[in-house]
mmCIF file of C-alpha atoms in Angstrom:
data_model
loop_
_atom_site.group_PDB
_atom_site.id
_atom_site.type_symbol
_atom_site.label_atom_id
_atom_site.label_comp_id
_atom_site.label_asym_id
_atom_site.label_seq_id
_atom_site.Cartn_x
_atom_site.Cartn_y
_atom_site.Cartn_z
ATOM 1 C CA UNK A 1 0.000 0.000 0.000
ATOM 2 C CA UNK A 2 3.008 2.307 -0.164
ATOM 3 C CA UNK A 3 3.323 5.168 -2.632
ATOM 4 C CA UNK A 4 4.263 4.040 -6.101
ATOM 5 C CA UNK A 5 4.774 6.345 -9.065
ATOM 6 C CA UNK A 6 3.053 5.347 -12.288
ATOM 7 C CA UNK A 7 5.239 4.204 -15.163
ATOM 8 C CA UNK A 8 3.288 6.191 -17.754
ATOM 9 C CA UNK A 9 0.982 9.031 -16.686
ATOM 10 C CA UNK A 10 -2.296 9.788 -18.429
ATOM 11 C CA UNK A 11 -2.115 13.131 -20.192
ATOM 12 C CA UNK A 12 -5.834 13.705 -20.721
ATOM 13 C CA UNK A 13 -8.067 12.765 -17.792
ATOM 14 C CA UNK A 14 -11.723 12.175 -18.605
ATOM 15 C CA UNK A 15 -12.691 11.168 -15.052
ATOM 16 C CA UNK A 16 -13.166 13.962 -12.531
ATOM 17 C CA UNK A 17 -13.632 14.174 -8.783
ATOM 18 C CA UNK A 18 -17.340 13.842 -8.010
ATOM 19 C CA UNK A 19 -18.178 11.682 -11.058
ATOM 20 C CA UNK A 20 -20.577 8.765 -10.669
ATOM 21 C CA UNK A 21 -18.637 5.672 -11.808
ATOM 22 C CA UNK A 22 -18.967 1.902 -11.999
ATOM 23 C CA UNK A 23 -16.096 -0.384 -11.033
ATOM 24 C CA UNK A 24 -15.525 -2.803 -13.925
ATOM 25 C CA UNK A 25 -12.754 -4.991 -12.433
ATOM 26 C CA UNK A 26 -11.714 -6.211 -8.998
ATOM 27 C CA UNK A 27 -13.497 -7.391 -5.898
ATOM 28 C CA UNK A 28 -16.144 -4.636 -6.115
ATOM 29 C CA UNK A 29 -16.981 -5.329 -9.770
ATOM 30 C CA UNK A 30 -20.365 -3.962 -11.008
ATOM 31 C CA UNK A 31 -20.735 -1.625 -8.017
ATOM 32 C CA UNK A 32 -21.243 2.111 -8.427
ATOM 33 C CA UNK A 33 -19.928 4.991 -6.386
ATOM 34 C CA UNK A 34 -18.741 8.579 -6.453
ATOM 35 C CA UNK A 35 -15.098 9.479 -6.942
ATOM 36 C CA UNK A 36 -13.745 10.953 -3.731
ATOM 37 C CA UNK A 37 -10.187 11.727 -4.838
ATOM 38 C CA UNK A 38 -8.094 11.610 -8.011
ATOM 39 C CA UNK A 39 -4.376 10.780 -7.632
ATOM 40 C CA UNK A 40 -2.883 11.807 -10.985
ATOM 41 C CA UNK A 41 0.718 10.977 -10.062
ATOM 42 C CA UNK A 42 -0.258 7.302 -9.719
ATOM 43 C CA UNK A 43 -3.078 7.094 -12.342
ATOM 44 C CA UNK A 44 -5.460 6.100 -9.539
ATOM 45 C CA UNK A 45 -8.800 7.161 -8.081
ATOM 46 C CA UNK A 46 -10.490 6.574 -4.717
ATOM 47 C CA UNK A 47 -14.178 5.655 -4.894
ATOM 48 C CA UNK A 48 -16.314 6.463 -1.869
ATOM 49 C CA UNK A 49 -17.011 3.333 0.219
ATOM 50 C CA UNK A 50 -15.493 0.870 -2.289
ATOM 51 C CA UNK A 51 -12.293 -1.235 -2.381
ATOM 52 C CA UNK A 52 -12.100 -1.293 1.427
ATOM 53 C CA UNK A 53 -8.958 -2.730 3.018
ATOM 54 C CA UNK A 54 -8.029 -3.269 6.667
ATOM 55 C CA UNK A 55 -5.409 -0.902 8.049
ATOM 56 C CA UNK A 56 -3.646 -1.536 11.366
ATOM 57 C CA UNK A 57 -2.947 1.772 13.114
ATOM 58 C CA UNK A 58 -0.769 2.003 16.182
ATOM 59 C CA UNK A 59 -2.041 4.022 19.129
ATOM 60 C CA UNK A 60 -0.370 7.379 19.583
ATOM 61 C CA UNK A 61 -0.858 10.704 21.289
ATOM 62 C CA UNK A 62 -4.308 12.064 20.554
ATOM 63 C CA UNK A 63 -5.698 9.085 18.622
ATOM 64 C CA UNK A 64 -6.823 5.547 19.268
ATOM 65 C CA UNK A 65 -5.187 2.531 17.702
ATOM 66 C CA UNK A 66 -6.845 -0.483 16.146
ATOM 67 C CA UNK A 67 -7.892 -2.031 12.874
ATOM 68 C CA UNK A 68 -9.743 0.315 10.549
ATOM 69 C CA UNK A 69 -11.305 -0.093 7.103
ATOM 70 C CA UNK A 70 -10.095 2.499 4.602
ATOM 71 C CA UNK A 71 -10.688 3.004 0.885
ATOM 72 C CA UNK A 72 -7.722 1.896 -1.222
ATOM 73 C CA UNK A 73 -6.989 3.505 -4.603
ATOM 74 C CA UNK A 74 -8.159 1.831 -7.809
ATOM 75 C CA UNK A 75 -6.406 2.158 -11.163
ATOM 76 C CA UNK A 76 -8.268 4.566 -13.407
ATOM 77 C CA UNK A 77 -8.688 1.887 -16.105
ATOM 78 C CA UNK A 78 -10.800 -0.172 -13.684
ATOM 79 C CA UNK A 79 -13.598 2.412 -13.453
ATOM 80 C CA UNK A 80 -15.952 3.860 -16.066
ATOM 81 C CA UNK A 81 -18.242 6.877 -15.928
ATOM 82 C CA UNK A 82 -21.974 6.102 -15.859
ATOM 83 C CA UNK A 83 -24.161 7.349 -18.690
ATOM 84 C CA UNK A 84 -26.623 9.839 -17.109
ATOM 85 C CA UNK A 85 -29.567 8.515 -19.177
ATOM 86 C CA UNK A 86 -29.076 4.723 -19.350
ATOM 87 C CA UNK A 87 -27.125 4.416 -16.025
ATOM 88 C CA UNK A 88 -24.665 2.012 -17.742
ATOM 89 C CA UNK A 89 -20.879 2.380 -17.917
ATOM 90 C CA UNK A 90 -19.633 4.197 -20.997
ATOM 91 C CA UNK A 91 -16.581 5.823 -22.496
ATOM 92 C CA UNK A 92 -16.404 9.590 -22.509
ATOM 93 C CA UNK A 93 -15.594 11.949 -25.327
ATOM 94 C CA UNK A 94 -15.634 15.688 -25.863
ATOM 95 C CA UNK A 95 -17.884 17.726 -28.126
ATOM 96 C CA UNK A 96 -18.430 21.414 -28.805
ATOM 97 C CA UNK A 97 -21.973 22.771 -28.611
ATOM 98 C CA UNK A 98 -23.392 25.450 -30.954
ATOM 99 C CA UNK A 99 -22.519 28.213 -28.490
ATOM 100 C CA UNK A 100 -18.876 27.042 -28.412
ATOM 101 C CA UNK A 101 -18.793 25.413 -24.970
ATOM 102 C CA UNK A 102 -16.839 22.187 -24.599
ATOM 103 C CA UNK A 103 -18.790 19.370 -22.899
ATOM 104 C CA UNK A 104 -18.239 15.704 -22.078
ATOM 105 C CA UNK A 105 -20.520 13.248 -23.840
ATOM 106 C CA UNK A 106 -21.080 9.511 -23.401
ATOM 107 C CA UNK A 107 -19.942 7.384 -26.311
ATOM 108 C CA UNK A 108 -19.792 3.705 -27.213
ATOM 109 C CA UNK A 109 -22.288 0.950 -27.949
ATOM 110 C CA UNK A 110 -25.718 1.138 -26.272
ATOM 111 C CA UNK A 111 -25.150 4.664 -24.954
ATOM 112 C CA UNK A 112 -27.377 7.678 -25.333
ATOM 113 C CA UNK A 113 -24.709 10.189 -26.407
ATOM 114 C CA UNK A 114 -26.000 12.522 -23.684
ATOM 115 C CA UNK A 115 -23.980 15.309 -22.124
ATOM 116 C CA UNK A 116 -22.217 14.265 -18.898
ATOM 117 C CA UNK A 117 -22.425 17.327 -16.604
ATOM 118 C CA UNK A 118 -19.442 18.559 -14.618
ATOM 119 C CA UNK A 119 -19.772 17.589 -10.927
ATOM 120 C CA UNK A 120 -20.976 20.345 -8.599
ATOM 121 C CA UNK A 121 -18.188 19.553 -6.128
ATOM 122 C CA UNK A 122 -15.606 20.959 -8.557
ATOM 123 C CA UNK A 123 -17.008 24.475 -8.086
ATOM 124 C CA UNK A 124 -15.677 24.592 -4.530
ATOM 125 C CA UNK A 125 -11.948 24.521 -3.871
ATOM 126 C CA UNK A 126 -10.335 21.689 -1.916
ATOM 127 C CA UNK A 127 -7.907 24.101 -0.278
ATOM 128 C CA UNK A 128 -9.532 27.475 0.430
ATOM 129 C CA UNK A 129 -7.676 30.601 -0.583
ATOM 130 C CA UNK A 130 -6.031 32.367 2.354
ATOM 131 C CA UNK A 131 -8.209 35.256 3.516
ATOM 132 C CA UNK A 132 -5.603 37.024 5.649
ATOM 133 C CA UNK A 133 -3.088 39.557 4.347
ATOM 134 C CA UNK A 134 0.497 38.378 4.638
ATOM 135 C CA UNK A 135 3.725 40.394 4.763
ATOM 136 C CA UNK A 136 4.443 39.798 1.055
ATOM 137 C CA UNK A 137 0.949 40.714 -0.200
ATOM 138 C CA UNK A 138 0.562 43.992 -2.109
ATOM 139 C CA UNK A 139 -1.971 46.381 -0.533
ATOM 140 C CA UNK A 140 -5.198 46.975 -2.502
ATOM 141 C CA UNK A 141 -4.564 50.748 -2.724
ATOM 142 C CA UNK A 142 -1.261 50.206 -4.560
ATOM 143 C CA UNK A 143 -2.817 47.701 -6.947
ATOM 144 C CA UNK A 144 -5.667 50.033 -7.908
ATOM 145 C CA UNK A 145 -3.431 53.112 -8.271
ATOM 146 C CA UNK A 146 -3.363 54.415 -11.842
ATOM 147 C CA UNK A 147 0.259 54.814 -12.943
ATOM 148 C CA UNK A 148 -0.103 55.040 -16.736
ATOM 149 C CA UNK A 149 -2.160 57.318 -18.959
ATOM 150 C CA UNK A 150 -1.794 56.794 -22.727
ATOM 151 C CA UNK A 151 -3.423 60.094 -23.803
ATOM 152 C CA UNK A 152 -1.401 62.321 -21.499
ATOM 153 C CA UNK A 153 1.780 60.260 -21.880
ATOM 154 C CA UNK A 154 2.175 59.975 -18.114
ATOM 155 C CA UNK A 155 4.087 56.924 -16.930
ATOM 156 C CA UNK A 156 5.808 56.235 -20.272
ATOM 157 C CA UNK A 157 9.247 54.678 -19.894
ATOM 158 C CA UNK A 158 12.203 56.481 -21.490
ATOM 159 C CA UNK A 159 13.476 54.318 -24.321
#
């Protein structure tokens, strides 16, 4: 269960955090779940409540020890996104709509070709932006100060 780098990384990921997927290989075959985490450095994903393994944790300061069940990562080739209409596993492709937006669509045999919506969980950040002002942050007044005027020629560098 140690960290292992992937031999060849996927360049274009079609599975996102929050997608509804079906596991197509392994001990949890034919079960569905939501992707909890994507580990791109290992080409793996963690599906919520699936691929559970026992983990022995030693007791330490501030936490209890014991045997716990945790979700182990699955290789990304062992999961497939569910078609939103037929609820069957399908491959995903990309298509441009008339207004120019790029969307994911289901493709393959016995699929509807429907648009697979982006998960709502992607709209919120995993790590929130810091809200406090640090010593290296530029004050708002200096950022909004107008230092160049093209018509008057103010702020032009001497070349």
